[in-house]
Amino acid sequence: MRIAVVQHAVRPAPAQDLEALVGAVVRAGARGAEWVVLPEVPAVAESPLNDELWRRLEEDAPRGAVTAAYVEPGESCSALDDQDTPGVTAILTGDSCFTPEALACARAHAPGVLVLAPHAESDIQAEATLEFAIALSTSLASLVIVVGTDGADPGEPGHGGSAAVYLGEVLAEALTGDDVMYVDVDRPVGPPESPDPLPE
C-alpha cells in the first residue's frame, strides 16, 4: 500500500490553504497513493471551509482515502479500524502526543499505525518529536507518521518535522515548506512483535 504524508506550508488566506491541500491530495493520487495523511490546518478546519475541503476531496480525488490528523476536543486519542488504512490507526495531537494518558489510550487500540500531529512550536520541538517517534515505532506501533504544517513564527504551532518511521528506521523525512512523502508498506501493519517499553 502506498501512503502519502502531506506537509503543508500555511498560506496568507484560508482559501489558499484549501486549494493547496486539495492539490497535494490530487497529486498524491496521481502518484499511486492509496491513503493520504493530512495535517490539521486550523484556518480551514475551524471554518466553513472545512466542509468545502472534504467536498472537493470527494469530487477531485475520489479514488484514495484521506485522513486528517484530528482528535475531538476532550478526547485523548482517536482510532480508525477500516480497510482504507494499512492497519489499526491511532491519532494523537498537540501535547497529547507525549502524555502517558494519551499513549495508554492509543495502546488500548493495539495500533499498527500511529499518527502524531504535535503542532511543534519550534524547530527543536520538531526534532525531538522525530526522536520520540522512533522510540514509539518499536514500543507502540510499527509505523509512526509525524505530520504537521510549516512556516510558523517561533512560539506558534507549525514547524514542520513531518516524517514516517517504521520499526526504528526513518523511511522518509519532509523538507521545509510544502512537501509530500511517499512510503510503501505491506498490509496489514501490526504492532511491534516484541515491543520495547514506552518511552518516558
PDB file of C-alpha atoms in Angstrom:
ATOM      1  CA  MET A   1       0.000   0.000   0.000  1.00  0.00           C
ATOM      2  CA  ARG A   2       1.353   3.411  -0.933  1.00  0.00           C
ATOM      3  CA  ILE A   3       0.948   6.105   1.733  1.00  0.00           C
ATOM      4  CA  ALA A   4       1.385   9.831   1.149  1.00  0.00           C
ATOM      5  CA  VAL A   5       2.082  12.187   4.060  1.00  0.00           C
ATOM      6  CA  VAL A   6       1.466  15.860   3.308  1.00  0.00           C
ATOM      7  CA  GLN A   7       3.407  18.653   4.989  1.00  0.00           C
ATOM      8  CA  HIS A   8       1.641  21.942   4.342  1.00  0.00           C
ATOM      9  CA  ALA A   9       3.133  25.447   4.339  1.00  0.00           C
ATOM     10  CA  VAL A  10       0.498  27.777   5.762  1.00  0.00           C
ATOM     11  CA  ARG A  11      -0.779  30.418   3.302  1.00  0.00           C
ATOM     12  CA  PRO A  12      -1.844  34.017   3.979  1.00  0.00           C
ATOM     13  CA  ALA A  13      -5.508  33.213   3.214  1.00  0.00           C
ATOM     14  CA  PRO A  14      -7.537  30.125   4.232  1.00  0.00           C
ATOM     15  CA  ALA A  15      -8.873  29.722   0.697  1.00  0.00           C
ATOM     16  CA  GLN A  16      -5.273  29.347  -0.494  1.00  0.00           C
ATOM     17  CA  ASP A  17      -4.718  26.685   2.175  1.00  0.00           C
ATOM     18  CA  LEU A  18      -7.744  24.787   0.896  1.00  0.00           C
ATOM     19  CA  GLU A  19      -6.541  24.865  -2.712  1.00  0.00           C
ATOM     20  CA  ALA A  20      -3.047  23.744  -1.708  1.00  0.00           C
ATOM     21  CA  LEU A  21      -4.389  20.814   0.349  1.00  0.00           C
ATOM     22  CA  VAL A  22      -6.678  19.655  -2.460  1.00  0.00           C
ATOM     23  CA  GLY A  23      -3.832  19.964  -4.954  1.00  0.00           C
ATOM     24  CA  ALA A  24      -1.498  17.921  -2.755  1.00  0.00           C
ATOM     25  CA  VAL A  25      -4.049  15.108  -2.433  1.00  0.00           C
ATOM     26  CA  VAL A  26      -4.749  15.084  -6.180  1.00  0.00           C
ATOM     27  CA  ARG A  27      -1.017  14.891  -6.970  1.00  0.00           C
ATOM     28  CA  ALA A  28      -0.551  12.123  -4.394  1.00  0.00           C
ATOM     29  CA  GLY A  29      -3.335  10.126  -6.021  1.00  0.00           C
ATOM     30  CA  ALA A  30      -1.708  10.589  -9.414  1.00  0.00           C
ATOM     31  CA  ARG A  31       1.453   9.040  -7.963  1.00  0.00           C
ATOM     32  CA  GLY A  32      -0.427   5.986  -6.745  1.00  0.00           C
ATOM     33  CA  ALA A  33      -1.127   6.889  -3.119  1.00  0.00           C
ATOM     34  CA  GLU A  34      -3.966   4.815  -1.696  1.00  0.00           C
ATOM     35  CA  TRP A  35      -4.031   6.619   1.666  1.00  0.00           C
ATOM     36  CA  VAL A  36      -3.157  10.289   2.230  1.00  0.00           C
ATOM     37  CA  VAL A  37      -2.481  11.742   5.682  1.00  0.00           C
ATOM     38  CA  LEU A  38      -3.092  15.477   6.016  1.00  0.00           C
ATOM     39  CA  PRO A  39      -2.161  17.827   8.833  1.00  0.00           C
ATOM     40  CA  GLU A  40      -4.924  19.776  10.506  1.00  0.00           C
ATOM     41  CA  VAL A  41      -4.811  23.355   9.208  1.00  0.00           C
ATOM     42  CA  PRO A  42      -6.763  25.429  11.761  1.00  0.00           C
ATOM     43  CA  ALA A  43      -7.659  28.210   9.305  1.00  0.00           C
ATOM     44  CA  VAL A  44      -9.536  25.590   7.271  1.00  0.00           C
ATOM     45  CA  ALA A  45     -10.604  23.105   9.942  1.00  0.00           C
ATOM     46  CA  GLU A  46     -12.149  25.756  12.194  1.00  0.00           C
ATOM     47  CA  SER A  47     -14.134  27.486   9.458  1.00  0.00           C
ATOM     48  CA  PRO A  48     -16.907  26.697   6.961  1.00  0.00           C
ATOM     49  CA  LEU A  49     -14.116  25.863   4.500  1.00  0.00           C
ATOM     50  CA  ASN A  50     -13.713  22.503   6.247  1.00  0.00           C
ATOM     51  CA  ASP A  51     -16.907  21.184   4.649  1.00  0.00           C
ATOM     52  CA  GLU A  52     -15.751  22.579   1.311  1.00  0.00           C
ATOM     53  CA  LEU A  53     -12.390  20.821   1.697  1.00  0.00           C
ATOM     54  CA  TRP A  54     -13.985  17.404   2.125  1.00  0.00           C
ATOM     55  CA  ARG A  55     -16.486  18.045  -0.660  1.00  0.00           C
ATOM     56  CA  ARG A  56     -13.641  18.961  -3.005  1.00  0.00           C
ATOM     57  CA  LEU A  57     -11.578  15.950  -1.993  1.00  0.00           C
ATOM     58  CA  GLU A  58     -14.509  13.644  -2.699  1.00  0.00           C
ATOM     59  CA  GLU A  59     -15.042  15.325  -6.047  1.00  0.00           C
ATOM     60  CA  ASP A  60     -11.446  15.809  -7.213  1.00  0.00           C
ATOM     61  CA  ALA A  61      -9.720  12.798  -5.600  1.00  0.00           C
ATOM     62  CA  PRO A  62     -12.382  10.088  -5.249  1.00  0.00           C
ATOM     63  CA  ARG A  63     -10.115   7.056  -5.563  1.00  0.00           C
ATOM     64  CA  GLY A  64      -7.913   7.370  -2.474  1.00  0.00           C
ATOM     65  CA  ALA A  65      -8.687   7.548   1.219  1.00  0.00           C
ATOM     66  CA  VAL A  66      -7.772  10.722   3.112  1.00  0.00           C
ATOM     67  CA  THR A  67      -7.305  11.126   6.870  1.00  0.00           C
ATOM     68  CA  ALA A  68      -6.741  14.431   8.643  1.00  0.00           C
ATOM     69  CA  ALA A  69      -4.723  14.313  11.877  1.00  0.00           C
ATOM     70  CA  TYR A  70      -7.535  15.372  14.188  1.00  0.00           C
ATOM     71  CA  VAL A  71      -8.813  14.352  17.606  1.00  0.00           C
ATOM     72  CA  GLU A  72     -12.133  15.574  19.010  1.00  0.00           C
ATOM     73  CA  PRO A  73     -11.761  18.137  21.823  1.00  0.00           C
ATOM     74  CA  GLY A  74     -11.777  16.458  25.222  1.00  0.00           C
ATOM     75  CA  GLU A  75     -10.595  13.085  23.878  1.00  0.00           C
ATOM     76  CA  SER A  76      -7.098  11.683  24.453  1.00  0.00           C
ATOM     77  CA  CYS A  77      -6.824   9.901  21.122  1.00  0.00           C
ATOM     78  CA  SER A  78      -8.726   8.852  18.047  1.00  0.00           C
ATOM     79  CA  ALA A  79      -8.659   5.448  16.344  1.00  0.00           C
ATOM     80  CA  LEU A  80      -9.503   4.115  12.892  1.00  0.00           C
ATOM     81  CA  ASP A  81     -10.002   0.467  12.031  1.00  0.00           C
ATOM     82  CA  ASP A  82     -11.135   0.176   8.435  1.00  0.00           C
ATOM     83  CA  GLN A  83      -9.958  -1.084   5.065  1.00  0.00           C
ATOM     84  CA  ASP A  84      -8.738   2.358   3.968  1.00  0.00           C
ATOM     85  CA  THR A  85      -5.741   2.381   6.304  1.00  0.00           C
ATOM     86  CA  PRO A  86      -2.779  -0.041   6.366  1.00  0.00           C
ATOM     87  CA  GLY A  87      -3.761  -1.270   9.831  1.00  0.00           C
ATOM     88  CA  VAL A  88      -5.487  -0.166  13.020  1.00  0.00           C
ATOM     89  CA  THR A  89      -4.528   3.506  13.288  1.00  0.00           C
ATOM     90  CA  ALA A  90      -4.377   5.719  16.376  1.00  0.00           C
ATOM     91  CA  ILE A  91      -4.089   9.509  16.166  1.00  0.00           C
ATOM     92  CA  LEU A  92      -2.609  11.844  18.790  1.00  0.00           C
ATOM     93  CA  THR A  93      -2.399  15.626  18.513  1.00  0.00           C
ATOM     94  CA  GLY A  94      -0.722  18.503  20.310  1.00  0.00           C
ATOM     95  CA  ASP A  95       0.746  17.895  23.745  1.00  0.00           C
ATOM     96  CA  SER A  96      -1.231  14.645  23.930  1.00  0.00           C
ATOM     97  CA  CYS A  97       1.401  13.094  21.672  1.00  0.00           C
ATOM     98  CA  PHE A  98       3.617  12.892  24.759  1.00  0.00           C
ATOM     99  CA  THR A  99       1.331  12.277  27.748  1.00  0.00           C
ATOM    100  CA  PRO A 100       1.137   8.859  29.430  1.00  0.00           C
ATOM    101  CA  GLU A 101      -2.680   9.009  29.397  1.00  0.00           C
ATOM    102  CA  ALA A 102      -2.896   9.578  25.649  1.00  0.00           C
ATOM    103  CA  LEU A 103      -0.243   6.960  24.901  1.00  0.00           C
ATOM    104  CA  ALA A 104      -2.191   4.479  27.044  1.00  0.00           C
ATOM    105  CA  CYS A 105      -5.354   5.381  25.134  1.00  0.00           C
ATOM    106  CA  ALA A 106      -3.569   4.697  21.850  1.00  0.00           C
ATOM    107  CA  ARG A 107      -2.064   1.434  23.098  1.00  0.00           C
ATOM    108  CA  ALA A 108      -5.520   0.178  24.121  1.00  0.00           C
ATOM    109  CA  HIS A 109      -6.413   0.036  20.404  1.00  0.00           C
ATOM    110  CA  ALA A 110      -3.322  -2.141  19.609  1.00  0.00           C
ATOM    111  CA  PRO A 111      -2.454   0.035  16.614  1.00  0.00           C
ATOM    112  CA  GLY A 112      -0.122  -0.904  13.816  1.00  0.00           C
ATOM    113  CA  VAL A 113      -0.023   2.745  12.730  1.00  0.00           C
ATOM    114  CA  LEU A 114       0.320   5.814  14.939  1.00  0.00           C
ATOM    115  CA  VAL A 115      -0.200   9.331  13.564  1.00  0.00           C
ATOM    116  CA  LEU A 116       1.358  12.139  15.583  1.00  0.00           C
ATOM    117  CA  ALA A 117       0.416  15.773  14.933  1.00  0.00           C
ATOM    118  CA  PRO A 118       2.404  17.538  17.675  1.00  0.00           C
ATOM    119  CA  HIS A 119       1.896  21.132  16.451  1.00  0.00           C
ATOM    120  CA  ALA A 120       5.580  21.842  17.166  1.00  0.00           C
ATOM    121  CA  GLU A 121       6.256  25.435  18.193  1.00  0.00           C
ATOM    122  CA  SER A 122       9.959  25.410  17.289  1.00  0.00           C
ATOM    123  CA  ASP A 123      12.434  23.516  15.150  1.00  0.00           C
ATOM    124  CA  ILE A 124      13.871  21.923  18.309  1.00  0.00           C
ATOM    125  CA  GLN A 125      10.449  20.564  19.273  1.00  0.00           C
ATOM    126  CA  ALA A 126      10.033  19.150  15.765  1.00  0.00           C
ATOM    127  CA  GLU A 127      13.403  17.381  16.003  1.00  0.00           C
ATOM    128  CA  ALA A 128      12.562  15.998  19.453  1.00  0.00           C
ATOM    129  CA  THR A 129       9.266  14.650  18.125  1.00  0.00           C
ATOM    130  CA  LEU A 130      11.112  12.653  15.471  1.00  0.00           C
ATOM    131  CA  GLU A 131      13.306  11.050  18.151  1.00  0.00           C
ATOM    132  CA  PHE A 132      10.171  10.252  20.156  1.00  0.00           C
ATOM    133  CA  ALA A 133       8.513   8.774  17.052  1.00  0.00           C
ATOM    134  CA  ILE A 134      11.488   6.459  16.508  1.00  0.00           C
ATOM    135  CA  ALA A 135      11.081   5.134  20.055  1.00  0.00           C
ATOM    136  CA  LEU A 136       7.319   4.717  19.620  1.00  0.00           C
ATOM    137  CA  SER A 137       7.848   2.678  16.443  1.00  0.00           C
ATOM    138  CA  THR A 138       9.466  -0.099  18.487  1.00  0.00           C
ATOM    139  CA  SER A 139       7.184   0.183  21.505  1.00  0.00           C
ATOM    140  CA  LEU A 140       3.663   1.139  20.420  1.00  0.00           C
ATOM    141  CA  ALA A 141       3.014   0.964  16.649  1.00  0.00           C
ATOM    142  CA  SER A 142       5.319  -0.351  13.930  1.00  0.00           C
ATOM    143  CA  LEU A 143       4.623   2.582  11.605  1.00  0.00           C
ATOM    144  CA  VAL A 144       4.683   6.069  13.120  1.00  0.00           C
ATOM    145  CA  ILE A 145       3.735   9.040  10.958  1.00  0.00           C
ATOM    146  CA  VAL A 146       4.524  12.580  12.091  1.00  0.00           C
ATOM    147  CA  VAL A 147       2.511  15.176  10.189  1.00  0.00           C
ATOM    148  CA  GLY A 148       2.265  18.929  10.525  1.00  0.00           C
ATOM    149  CA  THR A 149       2.295  22.345   8.987  1.00  0.00           C
ATOM    150  CA  ASP A 150       5.354  24.522   8.398  1.00  0.00           C
ATOM    151  CA  GLY A 151       6.238  28.186   8.178  1.00  0.00           C
ATOM    152  CA  ALA A 152       5.056  29.500  11.557  1.00  0.00           C
ATOM    153  CA  ASP A 153       6.890  32.061  13.669  1.00  0.00           C
ATOM    154  CA  PRO A 154       8.773  30.795  16.761  1.00  0.00           C
ATOM    155  CA  GLY A 155       6.313  30.041  19.544  1.00  0.00           C
ATOM    156  CA  GLU A 156       3.468  29.373  17.117  1.00  0.00           C
ATOM    157  CA  PRO A 157       2.412  25.858  16.035  1.00  0.00           C
ATOM    158  CA  GLY A 158       3.756  24.810  12.628  1.00  0.00           C
ATOM    159  CA  HIS A 159       7.445  23.990  12.375  1.00  0.00           C
ATOM    160  CA  GLY A 160       7.432  21.019  10.037  1.00  0.00           C
ATOM    161  CA  GLY A 161       9.185  17.861  11.105  1.00  0.00           C
ATOM    162  CA  SER A 162       6.886  15.546   9.146  1.00  0.00           C
ATOM    163  CA  ALA A 163       8.299  12.031   8.793  1.00  0.00           C
ATOM    164  CA  ALA A 164       7.496   8.333   8.530  1.00  0.00           C
ATOM    165  CA  VAL A 165       9.244   5.802  10.770  1.00  0.00           C
ATOM    166  CA  TYR A 166       8.962   2.013  10.577  1.00  0.00           C
ATOM    167  CA  LEU A 167      10.338  -0.162  13.397  1.00  0.00           C
ATOM    168  CA  GLY A 168      13.062   2.305  14.315  1.00  0.00           C
ATOM    169  CA  GLU A 169      14.028   3.289  10.764  1.00  0.00           C
ATOM    170  CA  VAL A 170      13.226   6.702   9.290  1.00  0.00           C
ATOM    171  CA  LEU A 171      11.715   5.883   5.888  1.00  0.00           C
ATOM    172  CA  ALA A 172      11.029   9.469   4.816  1.00  0.00           C
ATOM    173  CA  GLU A 173      11.515  12.956   6.213  1.00  0.00           C
ATOM    174  CA  ALA A 174       9.995  16.137   4.811  1.00  0.00           C
ATOM    175  CA  LEU A 175      11.965  19.160   3.718  1.00  0.00           C
ATOM    176  CA  THR A 176      10.857  22.643   4.756  1.00  0.00           C
ATOM    177  CA  GLY A 177       7.672  24.161   3.394  1.00  0.00           C
ATOM    178  CA  ASP A 178       5.317  22.141   1.212  1.00  0.00           C
ATOM    179  CA  ASP A 179       6.356  18.535   0.813  1.00  0.00           C
ATOM    180  CA  VAL A 180       4.759  15.149   0.201  1.00  0.00           C
ATOM    181  CA  MET A 181       6.457  11.957   1.369  1.00  0.00           C
ATOM    182  CA  TYR A 182       5.656   8.540  -0.053  1.00  0.00           C
ATOM    183  CA  VAL A 183       6.012   5.267   1.829  1.00  0.00           C
ATOM    184  CA  ASP A 184       5.185   1.777   0.569  1.00  0.00           C
ATOM    185  CA  VAL A 185       4.181  -0.801   3.204  1.00  0.00           C
ATOM    186  CA  ASP A 186       2.750  -4.301   3.205  1.00  0.00           C
ATOM    187  CA  ARG A 187      -0.720  -4.642   4.694  1.00  0.00           C
ATOM    188  CA  PRO A 188      -1.723  -5.206   7.383  1.00  0.00           C
ATOM    189  CA  VAL A 189       0.687  -3.277   9.593  1.00  0.00           C
ATOM    190  CA  GLY A 190       0.503  -4.523  13.164  1.00  0.00           C
ATOM    191  CA  PRO A 191       2.110  -3.548  16.461  1.00  0.00           C
ATOM    192  CA  PRO A 192       5.773  -4.497  17.100  1.00  0.00           C
ATOM    193  CA  GLU A 193       6.024  -8.239  17.773  1.00  0.00           C
ATOM    194  CA  SER A 194       8.280  -7.760  20.811  1.00  0.00           C
ATOM    195  CA  PRO A 195       7.528  -4.206  21.929  1.00  0.00           C
ATOM    196  CA  ASP A 196      10.024  -2.159  23.900  1.00  0.00           C
ATOM    197  CA  PRO A 197       8.785  -0.240  26.958  1.00  0.00           C
ATOM    198  CA  LEU A 198       7.081   3.041  26.081  1.00  0.00           C
ATOM    199  CA  PRO A 199       9.476   5.998  26.088  1.00  0.00           C
ATOM    200  CA  GLU A 200       9.227   8.276  29.103  1.00  0.00           C
TER     201      GLU A 200
END
